[in-house]
PDB file of C-alpha atoms in Angstrom:
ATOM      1  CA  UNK A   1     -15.456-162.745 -32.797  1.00 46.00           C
ATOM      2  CA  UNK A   2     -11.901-162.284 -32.152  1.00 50.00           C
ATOM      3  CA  UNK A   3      -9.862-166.060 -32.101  1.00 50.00           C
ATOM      4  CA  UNK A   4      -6.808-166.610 -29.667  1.00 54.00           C
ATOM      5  CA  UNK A   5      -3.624-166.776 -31.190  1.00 51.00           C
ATOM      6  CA  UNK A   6      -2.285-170.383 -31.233  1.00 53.00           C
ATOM      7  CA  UNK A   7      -5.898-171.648 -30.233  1.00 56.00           C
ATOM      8  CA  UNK A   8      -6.616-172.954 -33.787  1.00 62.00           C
ATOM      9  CA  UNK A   9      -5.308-176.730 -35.715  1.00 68.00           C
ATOM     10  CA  UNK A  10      -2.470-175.184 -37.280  1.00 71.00           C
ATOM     11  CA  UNK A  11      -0.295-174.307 -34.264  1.00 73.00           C
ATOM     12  CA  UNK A  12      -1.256-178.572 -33.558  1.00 86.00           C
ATOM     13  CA  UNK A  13       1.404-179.573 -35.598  1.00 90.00           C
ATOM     14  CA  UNK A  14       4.747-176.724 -34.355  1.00 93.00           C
ATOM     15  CA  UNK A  15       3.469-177.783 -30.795  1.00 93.00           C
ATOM     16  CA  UNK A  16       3.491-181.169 -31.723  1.00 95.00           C
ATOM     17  CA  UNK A  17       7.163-181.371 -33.294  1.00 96.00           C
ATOM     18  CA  UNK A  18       8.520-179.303 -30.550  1.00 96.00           C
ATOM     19  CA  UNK A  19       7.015-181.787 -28.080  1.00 97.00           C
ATOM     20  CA  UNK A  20       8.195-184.693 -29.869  1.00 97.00           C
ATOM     21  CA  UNK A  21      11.488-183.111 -30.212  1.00 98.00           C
ATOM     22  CA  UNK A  22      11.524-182.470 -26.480  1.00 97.00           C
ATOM     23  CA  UNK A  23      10.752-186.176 -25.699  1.00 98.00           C
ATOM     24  CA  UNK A  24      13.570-187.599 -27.761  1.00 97.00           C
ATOM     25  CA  UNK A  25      15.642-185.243 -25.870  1.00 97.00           C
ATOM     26  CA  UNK A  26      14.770-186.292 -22.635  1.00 97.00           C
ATOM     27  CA  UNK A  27      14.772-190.386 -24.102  1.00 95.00           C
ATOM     28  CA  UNK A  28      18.522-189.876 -24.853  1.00 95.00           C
ATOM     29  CA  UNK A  29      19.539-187.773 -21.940  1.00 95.00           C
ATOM     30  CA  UNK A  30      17.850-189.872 -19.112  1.00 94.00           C
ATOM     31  CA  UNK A  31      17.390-193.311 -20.575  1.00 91.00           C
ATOM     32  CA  UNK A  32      19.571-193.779 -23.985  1.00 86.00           C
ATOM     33  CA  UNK A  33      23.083-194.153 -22.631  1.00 80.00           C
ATOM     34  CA  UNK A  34      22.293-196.890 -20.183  1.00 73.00           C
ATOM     35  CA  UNK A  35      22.523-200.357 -22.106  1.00 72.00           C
ATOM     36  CA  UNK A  36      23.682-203.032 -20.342  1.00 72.00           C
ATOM     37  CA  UNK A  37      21.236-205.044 -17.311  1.00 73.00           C
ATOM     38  CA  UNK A  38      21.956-205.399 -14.146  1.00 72.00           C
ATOM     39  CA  UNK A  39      22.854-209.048 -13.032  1.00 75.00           C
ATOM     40  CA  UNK A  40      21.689-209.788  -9.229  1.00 74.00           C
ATOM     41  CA  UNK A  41      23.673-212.397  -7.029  1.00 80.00           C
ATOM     42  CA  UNK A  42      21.206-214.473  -7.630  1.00 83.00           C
ATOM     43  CA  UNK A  43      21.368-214.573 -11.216  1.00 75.00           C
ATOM     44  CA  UNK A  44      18.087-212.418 -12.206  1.00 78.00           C
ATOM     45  CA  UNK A  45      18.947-209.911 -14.448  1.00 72.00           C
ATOM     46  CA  UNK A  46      17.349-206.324 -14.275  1.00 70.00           C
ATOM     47  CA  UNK A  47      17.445-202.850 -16.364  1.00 69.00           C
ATOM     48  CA  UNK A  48      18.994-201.505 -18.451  1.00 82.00           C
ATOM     49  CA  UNK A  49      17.246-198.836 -16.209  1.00 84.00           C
ATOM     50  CA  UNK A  50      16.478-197.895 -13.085  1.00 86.00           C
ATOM     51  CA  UNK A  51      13.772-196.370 -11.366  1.00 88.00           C
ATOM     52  CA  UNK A  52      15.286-192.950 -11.039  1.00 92.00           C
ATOM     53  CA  UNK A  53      15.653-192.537 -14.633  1.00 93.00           C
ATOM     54  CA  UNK A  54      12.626-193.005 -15.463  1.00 94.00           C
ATOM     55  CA  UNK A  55      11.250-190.707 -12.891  1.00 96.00           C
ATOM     56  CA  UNK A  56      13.503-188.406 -14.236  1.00 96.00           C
ATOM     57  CA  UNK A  57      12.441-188.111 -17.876  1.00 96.00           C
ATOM     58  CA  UNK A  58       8.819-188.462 -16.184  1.00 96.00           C
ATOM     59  CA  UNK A  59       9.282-185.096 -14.267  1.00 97.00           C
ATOM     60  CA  UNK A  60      11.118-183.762 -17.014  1.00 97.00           C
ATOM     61  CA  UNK A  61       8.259-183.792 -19.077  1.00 97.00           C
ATOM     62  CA  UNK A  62       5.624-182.829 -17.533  1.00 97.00           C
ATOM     63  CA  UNK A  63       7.017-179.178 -17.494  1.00 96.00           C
ATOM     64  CA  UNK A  64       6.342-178.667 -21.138  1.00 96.00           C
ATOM     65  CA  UNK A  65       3.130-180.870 -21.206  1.00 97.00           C
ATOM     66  CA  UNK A  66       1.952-178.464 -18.406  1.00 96.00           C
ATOM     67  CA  UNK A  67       2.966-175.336 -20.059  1.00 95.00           C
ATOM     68  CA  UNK A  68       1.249-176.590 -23.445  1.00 95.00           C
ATOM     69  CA  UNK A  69      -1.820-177.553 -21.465  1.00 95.00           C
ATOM     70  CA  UNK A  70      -2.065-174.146 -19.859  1.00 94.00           C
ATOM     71  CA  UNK A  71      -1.878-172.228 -22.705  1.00 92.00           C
ATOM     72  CA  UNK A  72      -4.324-174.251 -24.671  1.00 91.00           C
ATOM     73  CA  UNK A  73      -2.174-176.639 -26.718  1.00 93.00           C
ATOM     74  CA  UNK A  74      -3.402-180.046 -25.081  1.00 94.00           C
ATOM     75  CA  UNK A  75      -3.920-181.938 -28.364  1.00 95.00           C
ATOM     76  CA  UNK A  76      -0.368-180.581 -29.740  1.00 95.00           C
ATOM     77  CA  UNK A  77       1.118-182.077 -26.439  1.00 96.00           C
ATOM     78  CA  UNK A  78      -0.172-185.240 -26.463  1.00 97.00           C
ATOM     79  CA  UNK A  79       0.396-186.019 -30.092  1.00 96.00           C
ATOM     80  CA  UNK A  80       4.045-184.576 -29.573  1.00 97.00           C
ATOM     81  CA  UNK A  81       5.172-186.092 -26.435  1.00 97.00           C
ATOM     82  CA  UNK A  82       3.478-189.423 -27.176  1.00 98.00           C
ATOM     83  CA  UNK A  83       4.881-189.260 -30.840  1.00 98.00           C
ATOM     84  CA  UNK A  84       8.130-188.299 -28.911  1.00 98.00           C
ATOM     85  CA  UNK A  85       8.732-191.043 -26.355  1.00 97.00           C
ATOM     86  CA  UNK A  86       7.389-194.014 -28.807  1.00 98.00           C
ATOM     87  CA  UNK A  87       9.707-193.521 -31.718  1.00 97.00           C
ATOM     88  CA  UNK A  88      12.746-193.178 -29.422  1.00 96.00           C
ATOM     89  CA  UNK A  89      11.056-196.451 -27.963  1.00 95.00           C
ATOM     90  CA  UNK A  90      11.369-197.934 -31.337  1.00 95.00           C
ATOM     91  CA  UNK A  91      14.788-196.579 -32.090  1.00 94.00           C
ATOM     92  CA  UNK A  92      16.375-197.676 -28.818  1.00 91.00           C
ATOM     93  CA  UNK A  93      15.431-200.984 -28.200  1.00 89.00           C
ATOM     94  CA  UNK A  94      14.920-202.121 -31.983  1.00 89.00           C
ATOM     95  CA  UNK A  95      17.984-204.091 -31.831  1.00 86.00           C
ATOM     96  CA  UNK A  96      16.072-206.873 -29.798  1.00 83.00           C
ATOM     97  CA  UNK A  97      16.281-210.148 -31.746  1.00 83.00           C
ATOM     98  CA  UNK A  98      13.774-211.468 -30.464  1.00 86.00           C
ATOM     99  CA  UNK A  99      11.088-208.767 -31.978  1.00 83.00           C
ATOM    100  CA  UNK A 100       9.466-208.693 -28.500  1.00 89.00           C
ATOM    101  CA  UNK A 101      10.198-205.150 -28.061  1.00 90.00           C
ATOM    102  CA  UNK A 102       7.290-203.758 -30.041  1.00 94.00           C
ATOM    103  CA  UNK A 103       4.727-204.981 -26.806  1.00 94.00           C
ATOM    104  CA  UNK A 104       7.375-202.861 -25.413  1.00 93.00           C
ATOM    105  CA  UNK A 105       7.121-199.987 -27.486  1.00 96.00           C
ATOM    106  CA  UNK A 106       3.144-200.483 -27.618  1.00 97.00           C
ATOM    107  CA  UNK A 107       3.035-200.058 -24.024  1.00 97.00           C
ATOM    108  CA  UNK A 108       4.940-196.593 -23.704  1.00 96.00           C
ATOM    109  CA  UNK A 109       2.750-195.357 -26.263  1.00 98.00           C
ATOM    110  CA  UNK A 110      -0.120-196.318 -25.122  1.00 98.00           C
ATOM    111  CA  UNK A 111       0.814-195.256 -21.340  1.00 97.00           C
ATOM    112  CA  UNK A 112       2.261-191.935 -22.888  1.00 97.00           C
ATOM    113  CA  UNK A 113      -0.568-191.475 -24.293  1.00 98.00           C
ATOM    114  CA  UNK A 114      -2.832-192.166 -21.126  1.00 98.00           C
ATOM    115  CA  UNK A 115      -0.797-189.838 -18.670  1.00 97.00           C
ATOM    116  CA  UNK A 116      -0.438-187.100 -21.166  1.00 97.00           C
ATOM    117  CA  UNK A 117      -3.407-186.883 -21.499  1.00 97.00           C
ATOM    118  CA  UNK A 118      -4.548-187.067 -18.036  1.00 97.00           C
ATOM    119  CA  UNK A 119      -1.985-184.170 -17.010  1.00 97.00           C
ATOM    120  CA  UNK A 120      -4.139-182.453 -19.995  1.00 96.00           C
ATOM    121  CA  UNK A 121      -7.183-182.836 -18.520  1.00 96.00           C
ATOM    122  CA  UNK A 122      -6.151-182.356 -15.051  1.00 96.00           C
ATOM    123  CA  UNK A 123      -4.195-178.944 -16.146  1.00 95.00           C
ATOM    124  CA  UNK A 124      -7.119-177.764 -18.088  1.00 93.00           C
ATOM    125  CA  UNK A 125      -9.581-178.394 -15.820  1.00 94.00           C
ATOM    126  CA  UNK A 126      -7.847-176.596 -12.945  1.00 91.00           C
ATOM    127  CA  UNK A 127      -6.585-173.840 -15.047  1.00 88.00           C
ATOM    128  CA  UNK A 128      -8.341-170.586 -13.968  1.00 85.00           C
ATOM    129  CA  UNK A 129     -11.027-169.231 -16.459  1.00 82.00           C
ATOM    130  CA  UNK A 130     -11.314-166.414 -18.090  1.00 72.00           C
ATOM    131  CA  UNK A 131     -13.343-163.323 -17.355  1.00 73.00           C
ATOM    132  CA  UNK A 132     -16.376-163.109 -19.898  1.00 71.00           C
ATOM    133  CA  UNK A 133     -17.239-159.968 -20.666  1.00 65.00           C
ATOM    134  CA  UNK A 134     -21.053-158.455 -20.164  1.00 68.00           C
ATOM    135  CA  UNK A 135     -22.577-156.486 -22.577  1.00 68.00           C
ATOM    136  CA  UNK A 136     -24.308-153.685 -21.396  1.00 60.00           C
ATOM    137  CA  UNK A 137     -28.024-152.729 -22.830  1.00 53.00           C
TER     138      UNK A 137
END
């Protein structure tokens, strides 16, 4: 029995780090340089982001969660992405005195975790299957 290359645990962990190197990426570019909220007229504050931005690291992602799904790396992209999106979570908004923002950081990993691996299921479930072949006797 012949295996698939990259089908086994060990290519987990390069998917994994690329993934998670990927999310950071996309963290800083659509969501790290905005810091400061948004004060309304009537004195509600909002932000730091805004719904585009957040859409945008959204879409961003999926192309390399779809890509790793597709070719059979669903595990390494949920670890990575999820892995990904909560540390730069942690990293961005850990200067929060209040220490409120680990419910925040809790709640993109768990929802990063949730949609990942929906997409997963979703991609491998539509992805077309292989031909087996028939042996002859």
């Amino acid at each position: 029995m012949r295996r698939r290359i990259g089908s086994g645990p060990a290519s987990l962990l390069p998917v994994a780090l690329a993934l998670a190197l990927v999310a950071v990426a996309a963290w800083a570019a659509w969501l790290g340089w905005d810091q400061h909220r948004d004060v309304r007229p009537d004195g509600t504050q909002t932000g730091p982001y805004e719904a585009w931005q957040v859409i945008g690291l959204g879409l961003t992602l999926l192309v390399p969660v779809c890509w790793a799904a597709y070719r059979g790396l669903a595990a390494g992209a949920v670890v990575g992405v999820t892995a990904g999106l909560t540390c730069a979570a942690f990293y961005d908004w850990s200067d929060d005195a209040s220490g409120l923002f680990v419910i925040g950081v809790g709640m993109v990993m768990v929802g990063s975790l949730a949609v990942t691996a929906g997409v997963c299921a979703l991609i491998t479930a539509l992805k077309p299957k292989a031909p087996t072949a028939r042996r002859g006797g």
